[in-house]
Amino acid sequence: MCKSLVVAGLFFFLNAIPLKAQSTDTTTLLRNDTIIQFINPKQIEKVLEGRKLEEILEDYSEKNLFSQKLHEWLVKSSFDHSESSNKNNDIPNNYIGKRIENIDIRHIQPFGGSVYDTTAISDSWLAKVGNKLRFETATGVILKTITIKEKTKLNRTDIYDSERLLRSLSFINDARIVVWPHPLLEDAVNISLYVQDRYPHAISIGLTDEKPSISLINKNLLGRGISLTHTLVTPSFRLGDWGFRETLGAENFLGEFINFEIDYSHIDNLQLIAGHIHRNFVLPETKYAGGLSLNRSYINPSLRDYPSIEWEPPLDFFRQNFWAGRSFLLNKDKSTVRSNFYITARILDLKLYHESEQTHFLPDGRFYYGGVAISKRGYYKNNLIYSFGRTEDVPFGFLSYLAFGYHESQKLHRQFISYHHSWGRALIPSKGYLYLNGNIGSFFNSGKPEQGYLKISGEYISPLIELRNAQLRNFFELEYVKGFNRLPDEYLFIDEDVNGLHRFDYKKEIRGSEKIVFKTEQVFFTPHEPLGFKFAFFTFFDTALLKENNRHSIFEQKPYFSFGGGLRIRNDNLVFNTLQIRLSIMPRVPSGELPLSLRTTGESIKNFRDFMPKQPGDPVFY
């Protein structure tokens, strides 16, 4: 894993953008500076005996303290803040069903303005030079991504899906669609699509596998959504010790929502050539999905099919993976919340070379998987959750996924079965977001279970809390994992890289077969944006129980802790990772280790867990 320190350099100053009104733009749009809440209050309006629920609660709010708090919780917290922020993003009902006459693509430059304020430009000559030293995303790429088409009828679902698909591209910062009445045709409308790119060029200096490295990155080569990364690893001053890594990829290739990546690495502890191409169920209307990946690793410290095992010496293997899926849309109408039934299949072929004492027990051979799933999903807009202000599409709904399979090799013939269920929604009204996830599964060898697992997790995200000029959001995570008859040397850890404690890194000394992890984080979003960079302070407190032997219950184990705080700096207009400075205090660590850690790293933005199935048989034990 590459933990990089971001060098802003020229790009830091390119975003020094004093703004002024652009006199040549006759379109006037209101800047949306309000907070988008988790739920539209219109969705909770009910009428009881001819009166709205909030009116009845308001009448009783002065009866006693309980009634007053109930009114504040159910009514005020939603209607005082949500209605004004959502109404500007809604489409008038009288536009729905009209013919789309024209679609106008309007590009917003990375430095200056936003999709909510198109009249702002920059006076900075550095910003102007930076905006010119790039290719803006080609109009054809945008038109192939959106689901709205000219000469078709307007509906809300296509508008919301198009915005979400554009924002899902790594080289797009934000997107907004505005519907205008046609000046001559009463039964037609025009659409203006505002798209703001991210600045595609980046330089990253940091560590790759604990060794100094420098990377040159372009996330949108020639404006076609092609990414190219060159990484040079320099562990010493001797040129013979240097290594390199090249990756080439693309998103939404040929407008079919196909992504691919080619990876070639020649580093002392990572030598491989790999390729991966896949298409997910990005839309409920997507009928077919699948993927193909080939990986020939000559030296590799890990294998994705067994993420809970670390290898010495590094693995030498050839991995081939194929999967395909068919979706059946269950909704008859063009609803924004849609349900699907899925059928999936997968073949995994794994061949290991040069077996060592540690790998002789590892099951290789061919795995056959199949699965059926049902899901219901929708999305709504929010911000200041995982990003620093750009629009975020929050999924809600559920996914139930039953998978089964068969594994054959020279050493083994066994069956497999697993079940996954996840559920997420906004708490009514505007009381945060709750996500729950459960997984259980096992192989069966001659009727006896092996490599079994049980994993239950939950996450709660609070609504924004106003603190003078700053805004606070709280995050809570709880996870329980247990293994049954696992492979030798296959353990659970409480390190950060495997959903453990922040900045905990003692895999060799601390390991077990069952764990409970509880994590909390408080993020303070500041209103200050010097030179376009946004700052967020955070504090955290984590605790974990790990069953390190079979003699005692997990609740009899002595807990581990990690707490501290830090600062995150991010510019959503750039393709850089978030720069993070974190101080962690760990009262209980292995003997001889320091009980604190101060690190500066480059962190990727966390993604929401969506409610669409992927390939069956993926490992979840970690």
Coordinates of C-alpha atoms in Angstrom, one line a residue:
M1 CA 0.0 0.0 0.0
C2 CA 1.3 3.4 -0.9
K3 CA 1.2 5.9 1.9
S4 CA 2.1 9.2 0.2
L5 CA 3.0 12.6 1.3
V6 CA 1.4 15.2 -1.1
V7 CA 3.6 17.9 -2.5
A8 CA 1.3 20.7 -3.5
G9 CA 4.0 22.9 -5.1
L10 CA 2.8 24.8 -8.1
F11 CA -0.7 23.4 -7.7
F12 CA -1.0 25.0 -4.3
F13 CA -0.6 28.5 -5.7
L14 CA -2.6 27.7 -8.8
N15 CA -5.6 27.6 -6.6
A16 CA -5.1 31.1 -5.2
I17 CA -8.2 32.4 -6.9
P18 CA -9.7 35.8 -6.1
L19 CA -13.1 35.8 -7.7
K20 CA -15.0 38.4 -9.6
A21 CA -18.2 38.5 -11.6
Q22 CA -17.9 37.5 -15.2
S23 CA -19.8 40.1 -17.2
T24 CA -20.0 38.0 -20.3
D25 CA -22.2 35.3 -18.7
T26 CA -25.8 36.4 -18.7
T27 CA -27.0 33.4 -16.8
T28 CA -27.6 34.1 -13.1
L29 CA -27.5 31.2 -10.7
L30 CA -27.9 31.4 -6.9
R31 CA -24.9 30.1 -5.0
N32 CA -26.0 27.2 -2.8
D33 CA -24.2 27.7 0.6
T34 CA -26.8 25.9 2.6
I35 CA -26.4 22.5 4.3
I36 CA -28.1 19.6 2.5
Q37 CA -29.8 17.5 5.1
F38 CA -30.2 13.7 5.0
I39 CA -33.9 13.7 4.1
N40 CA -36.4 15.7 2.3
P41 CA -39.1 16.8 4.7
K42 CA -41.7 16.5 2.0
Q43 CA -41.3 12.7 2.3
I44 CA -42.6 12.7 5.9
E45 CA -45.7 14.8 5.5
K46 CA -48.7 13.0 6.6
V47 CA -52.3 14.2 7.0
L48 CA -54.3 13.1 10.0
E49 CA -57.9 14.1 10.0
G50 CA -57.2 16.8 7.5
R51 CA -54.2 18.2 9.4
K52 CA -50.5 17.7 9.0
L53 CA -48.6 15.7 11.5
E54 CA -46.2 18.6 12.3
E55 CA -49.3 20.8 13.0
I56 CA -50.6 18.4 15.5
L57 CA -47.3 18.0 17.3
E58 CA -46.8 21.7 17.4
D59 CA -50.2 22.0 19.3
Y60 CA -49.0 19.5 21.9
S61 CA -45.4 20.8 22.2
E62 CA -46.3 23.1 25.1
K63 CA -48.0 20.5 27.1
N64 CA -45.0 19.1 28.9
L65 CA -41.2 18.6 28.5
F66 CA -41.7 15.3 26.6
S67 CA -44.0 16.8 24.1
Q68 CA -41.6 19.7 23.5
K69 CA -38.6 17.4 22.9
L70 CA -40.7 15.2 20.6
H71 CA -41.7 18.2 18.6
E72 CA -38.1 19.4 18.3
W73 CA -36.9 16.0 17.3
L74 CA -39.6 15.2 14.8
V75 CA -40.3 18.6 13.3
K76 CA -37.9 21.4 14.0
S77 CA -34.7 19.6 13.3
S78 CA -35.9 18.8 9.8
F79 CA -38.1 21.7 8.7
D80 CA -36.0 24.5 10.0
H81 CA -33.0 23.5 7.9
S82 CA -33.9 21.0 5.1
E83 CA -36.6 22.6 3.1
S84 CA -34.7 25.7 2.0
S85 CA -31.7 23.6 1.0
N86 CA -33.6 20.9 -1.0
K87 CA -36.1 23.1 -2.9
N88 CA -33.3 24.6 -5.1
N89 CA -32.3 21.2 -6.3
D90 CA -35.8 19.9 -7.1
I91 CA -37.3 20.0 -10.6
P92 CA -40.7 21.7 -11.1
N93 CA -43.5 19.2 -11.6
N94 CA -44.7 21.0 -14.7
Y95 CA -41.4 20.2 -16.4
I96 CA -41.7 16.4 -15.9
G97 CA -42.8 14.6 -19.0
K98 CA -41.9 17.3 -21.4
R99 CA -39.6 16.6 -24.4
I100 CA -35.9 17.5 -24.0
E101 CA -35.1 19.7 -27.0
N102 CA -31.4 20.6 -26.3
I103 CA -28.6 19.5 -23.9
D104 CA -26.0 22.2 -23.4
I105 CA -22.7 21.1 -21.8
R106 CA -21.0 23.9 -19.8
H107 CA -17.5 23.3 -18.5
I108 CA -16.4 24.8 -15.2
Q109 CA -12.7 25.2 -14.8
P110 CA -11.0 23.6 -11.8
F111 CA -9.7 26.9 -10.5
G112 CA -12.5 29.4 -10.2
G113 CA -16.2 29.0 -9.8
S114 CA -18.3 26.0 -9.1
V115 CA -21.4 24.2 -10.5
Y116 CA -23.5 26.4 -8.2
D117 CA -21.8 29.7 -9.1
T118 CA -20.9 29.8 -12.8
T119 CA -20.4 33.6 -12.8
A120 CA -17.1 33.5 -10.8
I121 CA -13.7 33.5 -12.5
S122 CA -10.2 34.0 -11.2
D123 CA -7.9 37.0 -11.6
S124 CA -4.8 35.0 -10.6
W125 CA -2.5 34.5 -13.6
L126 CA -1.3 31.3 -12.0
A127 CA -4.8 29.9 -11.9
K128 CA -5.3 31.0 -15.5
V129 CA -2.1 29.2 -16.6
G130 CA -3.1 26.1 -14.6
N131 CA -6.5 26.0 -16.2
K132 CA -4.9 26.1 -19.6
L133 CA -2.3 23.4 -18.9
R134 CA -4.8 20.6 -19.2
F135 CA -7.4 19.0 -21.5
E136 CA -11.0 19.5 -20.3
T137 CA -13.1 16.4 -20.3
A138 CA -14.4 15.8 -23.8
T139 CA -18.1 16.5 -24.4
G140 CA -18.4 13.0 -25.9
V141 CA -17.2 11.4 -22.7
I142 CA -19.8 13.4 -20.7
L143 CA -22.6 12.6 -23.1
K144 CA -21.8 8.9 -23.0
T145 CA -21.9 8.9 -19.2
I146 CA -25.3 10.5 -18.7
T147 CA -28.6 8.8 -19.1
I148 CA -30.6 11.8 -20.4
K149 CA -30.9 12.1 -24.2
E150 CA -32.3 14.7 -26.5
K151 CA -35.8 14.2 -28.0
T152 CA -36.8 12.0 -25.0
K153 CA -39.2 12.8 -22.1
L154 CA -37.8 14.4 -19.0
N155 CA -38.0 12.5 -15.7
R156 CA -36.3 13.0 -12.3
T157 CA -34.7 9.6 -12.2
D158 CA -32.5 10.2 -15.3
I159 CA -31.5 13.6 -14.0
Y160 CA -30.4 12.3 -10.6
D161 CA -28.7 9.2 -12.1
S162 CA -26.8 11.4 -14.6
E163 CA -25.4 13.7 -11.9
R164 CA -24.4 10.7 -9.7
L165 CA -22.7 8.9 -12.6
L166 CA -20.6 12.0 -13.4
R167 CA -19.6 12.5 -9.8
S168 CA -18.5 8.9 -9.5
L169 CA -15.7 9.5 -12.1
S170 CA -12.4 10.2 -10.3
F171 CA -11.6 13.1 -12.7
I172 CA -14.9 15.0 -12.2
N173 CA -15.2 17.2 -9.1
D174 CA -18.9 18.0 -9.3
A175 CA -21.9 18.0 -11.7
R176 CA -25.3 19.8 -11.7
I177 CA -28.2 19.7 -14.2
V178 CA -30.5 22.7 -14.6
V179 CA -33.8 22.4 -16.5
W180 CA -35.0 25.5 -18.4
P181 CA -38.4 26.1 -20.2
H182 CA -38.0 26.2 -23.9
P183 CA -38.6 29.8 -25.2
L184 CA -40.6 28.8 -28.2
L185 CA -42.1 25.3 -27.5
E186 CA -44.5 24.9 -24.6
D187 CA -44.1 21.1 -24.6
A188 CA -40.3 21.2 -24.5
V189 CA -37.5 22.1 -22.1
N190 CA -33.7 22.7 -22.5
I191 CA -31.1 21.3 -20.2
S192 CA -27.8 22.9 -19.1
L193 CA -25.3 20.4 -17.7
Y194 CA -22.6 22.1 -15.5
V195 CA -19.5 19.9 -15.1
Q196 CA -16.4 20.8 -13.1
D197 CA -13.2 18.8 -13.7
R198 CA -10.5 18.1 -11.2
Y199 CA -7.1 19.3 -12.1
P200 CA -5.6 16.1 -13.6
H201 CA -1.9 16.5 -12.9
A202 CA -0.3 15.5 -9.6
I203 CA 3.1 14.8 -8.1
S204 CA 3.3 12.5 -5.1
I205 CA 6.4 12.0 -2.9
G206 CA 6.1 9.5 -0.1
L207 CA 6.6 5.8 0.8
T208 CA 5.7 2.7 -1.3
D209 CA 6.0 -0.4 0.9
E210 CA 8.0 1.6 3.4
K211 CA 10.5 2.8 0.8
P212 CA 10.9 6.3 -0.6
S213 CA 9.1 6.9 -3.9
I214 CA 7.9 9.6 -6.3
S215 CA 4.9 9.4 -8.6
L216 CA 3.8 11.4 -11.6
I217 CA 0.0 11.2 -12.1
N218 CA -2.4 12.1 -14.8
K219 CA -6.1 11.2 -14.1
N220 CA -7.6 12.5 -17.3
L221 CA -5.2 12.1 -20.2
L222 CA -6.2 14.1 -23.3
G223 CA -9.6 14.7 -21.6
R224 CA -10.7 11.1 -22.3
G225 CA -10.9 9.7 -18.8
I226 CA -7.6 7.8 -19.2
S227 CA -5.3 7.6 -16.1
L228 CA -1.5 7.1 -16.2
T229 CA 0.8 6.8 -13.2
H230 CA 4.6 6.4 -13.2
T231 CA 6.1 5.5 -9.8
L232 CA 9.8 5.4 -9.1
V233 CA 11.0 3.7 -5.9
T234 CA 14.4 4.7 -4.6
P235 CA 15.3 2.7 -1.5
S236 CA 19.0 3.7 -1.7
F237 CA 21.5 5.8 -3.7
R238 CA 22.5 2.8 -5.8
L239 CA 20.7 2.8 -9.1
G240 CA 20.6 -1.0 -9.1
D241 CA 18.3 -1.0 -6.1
W242 CA 15.7 1.3 -7.7
G243 CA 12.4 0.0 -8.9
F244 CA 9.4 1.3 -10.8
R245 CA 5.7 0.7 -11.3
E246 CA 3.5 1.7 -14.3
T247 CA -0.3 1.7 -14.3
L248 CA -2.7 2.6 -17.2
G249 CA -6.4 2.7 -16.8
A250 CA -9.7 4.2 -18.0
E251 CA -13.2 4.8 -16.6
N252 CA -16.4 4.4 -18.5
F253 CA -14.5 3.1 -21.5
L254 CA -16.5 3.4 -24.8
G255 CA -19.4 4.8 -22.8
E256 CA -20.4 1.4 -21.5
F257 CA -19.4 1.9 -17.9
I258 CA -16.4 -0.4 -18.4
N259 CA -13.3 0.2 -16.3
F260 CA -9.9 -1.3 -16.9
E261 CA -6.4 -1.1 -15.5
I262 CA -3.1 -2.6 -16.5
D263 CA -0.4 -2.8 -13.9
Y264 CA 3.3 -3.6 -14.3
S265 CA 5.6 -3.5 -11.3
H266 CA 9.3 -4.2 -10.9
I267 CA 10.3 -3.6 -7.3
D268 CA 12.4 -5.9 -5.1
N269 CA 9.4 -7.1 -3.1
L270 CA 6.7 -6.7 -5.8
Q271 CA 7.2 -8.0 -9.3
L272 CA 4.0 -8.6 -11.3
I273 CA 2.1 -8.0 -14.5
A274 CA -1.7 -7.8 -14.1
G275 CA -4.8 -6.7 -16.0
H276 CA -8.3 -6.1 -14.8
I277 CA -11.5 -5.1 -16.7
H278 CA -14.9 -5.0 -15.2
R279 CA -18.4 -3.5 -15.4
N280 CA -20.6 -3.2 -12.3
F281 CA -24.3 -2.8 -11.9
V282 CA -23.9 1.0 -11.8
L283 CA -27.6 1.5 -12.6
P284 CA -30.6 -0.6 -11.7
E285 CA -31.3 -0.7 -15.4
T286 CA -27.9 -2.3 -16.1
K287 CA -28.7 -5.8 -17.4
Y288 CA -25.3 -7.3 -17.6
A289 CA -22.2 -7.0 -15.5
G290 CA -19.0 -8.9 -15.1
G291 CA -15.2 -8.9 -15.0
L292 CA -12.0 -10.5 -16.0
S293 CA -8.7 -10.3 -14.2
L294 CA -5.3 -11.9 -14.8
N295 CA -2.4 -11.6 -12.4
R296 CA 1.0 -13.2 -12.8
S297 CA 3.0 -12.4 -9.7
Y298 CA 6.6 -13.5 -9.4
I299 CA 7.1 -11.8 -6.1
N300 CA 4.1 -10.6 -4.0
P301 CA 3.6 -10.1 -0.2
S302 CA -0.1 -10.8 -0.3
L303 CA -2.9 -12.6 -2.1
R304 CA -6.4 -11.0 -2.2
D305 CA -8.2 -14.3 -1.8
Y306 CA -6.5 -14.7 1.6
P307 CA -6.2 -11.2 3.0
S308 CA -5.7 -12.3 6.6
I309 CA -2.4 -14.1 5.8
E310 CA 1.0 -12.4 5.4
W311 CA 3.6 -14.4 3.5
E312 CA 7.3 -15.0 3.9
P313 CA 8.8 -15.6 1.5
P314 CA 6.6 -13.6 -0.9
L315 CA 4.2 -15.6 -3.1
D316 CA 4.7 -16.7 -6.7
F317 CA 1.4 -17.4 -8.3
F318 CA -0.9 -17.1 -11.4
R319 CA -4.4 -16.0 -10.7
Q320 CA -7.3 -16.0 -13.3
N321 CA -10.7 -14.7 -12.3
F322 CA -13.9 -14.5 -14.4
W323 CA -17.4 -13.4 -13.3
A324 CA -20.7 -12.4 -14.9
G325 CA -24.1 -11.3 -13.7
R326 CA -27.6 -10.7 -15.0
S327 CA -30.0 -8.2 -13.5
F328 CA -33.8 -8.1 -13.7
L329 CA -35.5 -4.8 -12.9
L330 CA -38.6 -5.3 -10.7
N331 CA -40.0 -1.8 -11.0
K332 CA -42.5 -1.1 -13.7
D333 CA -42.4 2.7 -13.3
K334 CA -39.4 5.1 -13.6
S335 CA -38.9 5.4 -9.9
T336 CA -35.9 7.0 -8.1
V337 CA -35.9 4.0 -5.8
R338 CA -35.7 0.7 -7.7
S339 CA -35.5 -3.0 -6.9
N340 CA -33.6 -5.7 -8.7
F341 CA -33.2 -9.5 -8.8
Y342 CA -29.7 -10.7 -9.7
I343 CA -28.0 -13.9 -10.8
T344 CA -24.2 -14.2 -10.7
A345 CA -21.5 -16.7 -11.6
R346 CA -17.8 -16.9 -11.1
I347 CA -14.8 -19.1 -11.9
L348 CA -11.5 -18.5 -10.0
D349 CA -8.4 -20.4 -11.0
L350 CA -5.4 -20.2 -8.7
K351 CA -2.0 -21.8 -9.2
L352 CA 0.8 -21.5 -6.7
Y353 CA 4.5 -22.0 -7.6
H354 CA 7.5 -22.8 -5.4
E355 CA 5.5 -23.9 -2.3
S356 CA 7.2 -23.2 1.0
E357 CA 6.4 -24.5 4.5
Q358 CA 4.0 -21.7 5.0
T359 CA 2.0 -22.2 1.7
H360 CA 1.8 -26.0 1.6
F361 CA -1.6 -25.9 3.4
L362 CA -3.0 -23.1 1.2
P363 CA -6.0 -24.3 -1.0
D364 CA -5.3 -23.6 -4.6
G365 CA -7.0 -25.1 -7.7
R366 CA -10.3 -24.0 -9.2
F367 CA -13.3 -22.4 -7.5
Y368 CA -16.8 -22.3 -8.9
Y369 CA -19.3 -19.8 -7.4
G370 CA -22.9 -18.9 -8.1
G371 CA -25.2 -16.5 -6.4
V372 CA -28.7 -14.9 -6.3
A373 CA -29.5 -11.5 -4.8
I374 CA -32.3 -9.0 -4.4
S375 CA -31.7 -5.3 -3.7
K376 CA -33.6 -2.1 -3.3
R377 CA -31.6 1.1 -3.6
G378 CA -31.8 4.9 -4.1
Y379 CA -29.6 7.9 -3.5
Y380 CA -29.9 11.4 -2.1
K381 CA -27.5 14.3 -2.0
N382 CA -25.5 15.4 1.0
N383 CA -22.1 17.0 1.8
L384 CA -19.4 17.3 4.5
I385 CA -19.5 13.6 5.2
Y386 CA -16.4 12.0 3.7
S387 CA -15.5 14.8 1.4
F388 CA -14.9 18.5 2.3
G389 CA -17.8 20.2 0.6
R390 CA -18.5 18.6 -2.8
T391 CA -21.8 16.9 -3.4
E392 CA -21.9 13.4 -2.1
D393 CA -24.4 10.7 -3.2
V394 CA -25.6 8.7 -0.2
P395 CA -27.0 5.3 -1.0
F396 CA -30.0 3.8 1.0
G397 CA -31.8 0.6 0.7
F398 CA -30.9 -3.1 1.3
L399 CA -29.1 -6.0 -0.3
S400 CA -29.6 -9.7 0.4
Y401 CA -27.1 -12.0 -1.3
L402 CA -26.9 -15.9 -1.1
A403 CA -23.8 -17.4 -2.6
F404 CA -22.8 -21.1 -3.1
G405 CA -19.9 -22.8 -4.7
Y406 CA -17.6 -25.8 -5.2
H407 CA -13.8 -26.0 -4.8
E408 CA -11.7 -28.7 -6.5
S409 CA -7.9 -29.3 -6.5
Q410 CA -5.5 -32.2 -6.1
K411 CA -5.8 -31.9 -2.4
L412 CA -9.4 -30.8 -1.8
H413 CA -13.0 -31.3 -2.9
R414 CA -15.4 -29.2 -0.8
Q415 CA -18.6 -27.1 -1.0
F416 CA -19.2 -23.5 0.0
I417 CA -22.2 -21.4 1.1
S418 CA -22.5 -17.8 2.4
Y419 CA -25.1 -15.2 3.1
H420 CA -24.8 -11.4 3.1
H421 CA -27.4 -8.8 4.2
S422 CA -26.9 -5.1 4.4
W423 CA -29.3 -2.2 5.1
G424 CA -28.9 1.5 5.3
R425 CA -31.1 4.6 5.5
A426 CA -31.4 8.1 6.9
L427 CA -33.1 8.2 10.3
I428 CA -36.3 10.3 10.1
P429 CA -36.0 13.2 10.1
S430 CA -32.5 14.5 9.7
K431 CA -31.1 12.4 12.6
G432 CA -28.2 10.9 10.8
Y433 CA -27.5 7.8 8.7
L434 CA -27.4 4.2 9.9
Y435 CA -25.8 1.3 8.1
L436 CA -25.9 -2.4 9.2
N437 CA -24.1 -5.3 7.6
G438 CA -24.0 -9.1 8.3
N439 CA -22.0 -11.9 6.7
I440 CA -21.8 -15.6 7.5
G441 CA -20.2 -18.4 5.4
S442 CA -18.1 -21.5 5.3
F443 CA -16.5 -24.2 3.2
F444 CA -17.6 -27.8 3.9
N445 CA -15.1 -30.7 3.6
S446 CA -16.7 -34.1 3.9
G447 CA -19.5 -32.4 5.7
K448 CA -17.3 -30.7 8.2
P449 CA -17.1 -26.8 8.2
E450 CA -13.7 -25.1 7.6
Q451 CA -12.6 -21.6 6.9
G452 CA -15.9 -20.3 8.4
Y453 CA -16.6 -16.8 9.4
L454 CA -19.2 -14.6 11.0
K455 CA -19.0 -10.8 10.6
I456 CA -21.5 -8.2 11.9
S457 CA -20.9 -4.5 11.6
G458 CA -22.7 -1.2 12.0
E459 CA -22.0 2.4 11.3
Y460 CA -23.8 5.6 12.4
I461 CA -23.1 9.1 10.9
S462 CA -24.6 12.0 12.8
P463 CA -26.2 15.1 11.2
L464 CA -24.1 18.3 11.0
I465 CA -24.0 20.2 14.3
E466 CA -23.4 24.0 14.1
L467 CA -20.6 25.2 16.3
R468 CA -20.3 29.0 15.7
N469 CA -18.4 29.2 12.4
A470 CA -17.5 25.5 12.3
Q471 CA -19.5 22.4 11.7
L472 CA -19.2 19.1 13.6
R473 CA -20.1 15.6 12.4
N474 CA -19.7 12.4 14.5
F475 CA -18.9 8.9 13.2
F476 CA -19.4 5.6 15.1
E477 CA -18.4 2.1 14.0
L478 CA -18.9 -1.3 15.7
E479 CA -17.6 -4.5 14.3
Y480 CA -17.6 -8.2 15.4
V481 CA -15.7 -10.9 13.6
K482 CA -15.2 -14.6 14.5
G483 CA -13.5 -17.3 12.6
F484 CA -14.3 -21.1 12.6
N485 CA -11.7 -23.8 11.7
R486 CA -9.5 -21.3 9.9
L487 CA -6.3 -22.2 8.0
P488 CA -3.0 -22.4 9.9
D489 CA -1.4 -18.9 10.2
E490 CA -4.8 -17.3 9.2
Y491 CA -5.6 -14.8 11.9
L492 CA -7.6 -11.7 12.8
F493 CA -5.7 -8.5 13.5
I494 CA -6.6 -5.1 15.0
D495 CA -4.3 -3.1 12.8
E496 CA -5.7 -0.1 10.9
D497 CA -5.3 -1.7 7.5
V498 CA -7.8 -4.5 8.5
N499 CA -10.5 -2.4 10.0
G500 CA -8.8 -2.1 13.4
L501 CA -7.5 0.6 15.6
H502 CA -6.2 3.8 14.1
R503 CA -2.4 3.7 13.7
F504 CA -2.1 0.3 15.2
D505 CA 0.5 -1.8 13.4
Y506 CA 1.6 -4.9 15.3
K507 CA 0.4 -7.8 13.2
K508 CA 3.4 -10.0 14.0
E509 CA 2.9 -9.7 17.8
I510 CA -0.9 -9.4 18.2
R511 CA -3.3 -11.8 16.5
G512 CA -6.3 -13.9 17.3
S513 CA -9.5 -15.7 16.1
E514 CA -12.2 -13.3 17.3
K515 CA -12.5 -9.6 17.7
I516 CA -14.7 -6.7 18.6
V517 CA -13.7 -3.2 17.5
F518 CA -15.5 0.1 18.4
K519 CA -14.4 3.3 16.8
T520 CA -15.5 6.9 17.2
E521 CA -14.4 10.0 15.3
Q522 CA -15.4 13.7 15.6
V523 CA -14.7 15.9 12.6
F524 CA -14.7 19.7 12.8
F525 CA -15.1 21.3 9.3
T526 CA -13.7 24.8 9.4
P527 CA -15.1 27.6 7.2
H528 CA -11.7 28.9 6.2
E529 CA -10.3 28.1 2.7
P530 CA -6.9 29.7 2.3
L531 CA -5.8 29.4 -1.3
G532 CA -8.7 27.0 -1.9
F533 CA -7.6 24.3 0.6
K534 CA -10.1 23.2 3.1
F535 CA -9.2 22.2 6.7
A536 CA -10.8 19.7 9.1
F537 CA -9.7 19.0 12.6
F538 CA -10.6 15.6 14.1
T539 CA -10.4 13.6 17.3
F540 CA -10.9 9.9 17.7
F541 CA -11.2 7.1 20.3
D542 CA -10.9 3.4 19.5
T543 CA -11.1 0.3 21.6
A544 CA -10.8 -3.4 20.6
L545 CA -11.1 -6.8 22.2
L546 CA -9.1 -9.6 20.6
K547 CA -9.3 -13.3 21.5
E548 CA -5.7 -14.3 21.4
N549 CA -6.1 -17.8 22.8
N550 CA -9.0 -20.3 23.2
R551 CA -8.9 -20.5 27.0
H552 CA -11.0 -17.5 27.7
S553 CA -14.0 -15.7 26.4
I554 CA -13.4 -12.6 24.3
F555 CA -15.1 -10.5 27.0
E556 CA -12.4 -11.7 29.4
Q557 CA -9.6 -10.2 27.3
K558 CA -7.8 -7.0 28.2
P559 CA -8.8 -4.3 25.8
Y560 CA -6.5 -2.3 23.5
F561 CA -6.9 1.4 23.0
S562 CA -6.0 4.1 20.5
F563 CA -7.0 7.8 20.8
G564 CA -5.7 11.1 19.6
G565 CA -6.4 13.7 16.9
G566 CA -5.1 15.6 13.9
L567 CA -5.7 17.7 10.9
R568 CA -6.8 16.9 7.3
I569 CA -6.2 19.2 4.4
R570 CA -7.9 18.7 1.1
N571 CA -8.7 20.5 -2.2
D572 CA -11.5 18.7 -4.0
N573 CA -10.4 20.4 -7.3
L574 CA -7.1 18.4 -7.3
V575 CA -6.6 14.7 -7.7
F576 CA -4.3 14.6 -4.7
N577 CA -5.2 12.4 -1.8
T578 CA -6.2 14.1 1.5
L579 CA -3.1 15.2 3.5
Q580 CA -3.5 14.0 7.0
I581 CA -1.4 14.7 10.1
R582 CA -2.4 12.4 13.0
L583 CA -1.1 11.9 16.6
S584 CA -2.1 8.6 18.1
I585 CA -1.7 7.5 21.7
M586 CA -1.8 3.7 22.4
P587 CA -1.5 2.9 26.1
R588 CA -1.1 -0.9 25.5
V589 CA 1.5 -2.0 22.9
P590 CA 4.0 -4.8 22.7
S591 CA 7.1 -4.6 25.0
G592 CA 9.7 -2.2 23.6
E593 CA 7.4 -0.3 21.3
L594 CA 6.5 3.4 21.6
P595 CA 3.0 4.1 22.9
L596 CA 2.5 7.0 20.5
S597 CA 2.7 7.7 16.8
L598 CA 2.9 10.9 14.8
R599 CA 2.5 10.4 11.0
T600 CA 1.8 12.5 7.9
T601 CA 0.2 10.5 5.2
G602 CA -1.9 10.8 2.0
E603 CA -5.4 9.3 2.6
S604 CA -8.0 8.3 0.0
I605 CA -11.6 9.4 0.6
K606 CA -13.7 6.7 2.0
N607 CA -16.6 5.4 -0.2
F608 CA -20.1 4.7 0.8
R609 CA -21.0 1.0 0.7
D610 CA -23.6 0.6 -2.1
F611 CA -26.4 -1.9 -2.3
M612 CA -25.5 -3.7 -5.5
P613 CA -24.0 -7.2 -5.7
K614 CA -20.5 -7.9 -7.1
Q615 CA -18.8 -11.2 -7.8
P616 CA -19.8 -14.1 -5.4
G617 CA -17.2 -15.7 -3.1
D618 CA -15.2 -12.6 -2.1
P619 CA -13.4 -13.0 1.2
V620 CA -14.8 -11.1 4.2
F621 CA -12.7 -12.5 7.0
Y622 CA -10.4 -9.8 8.1

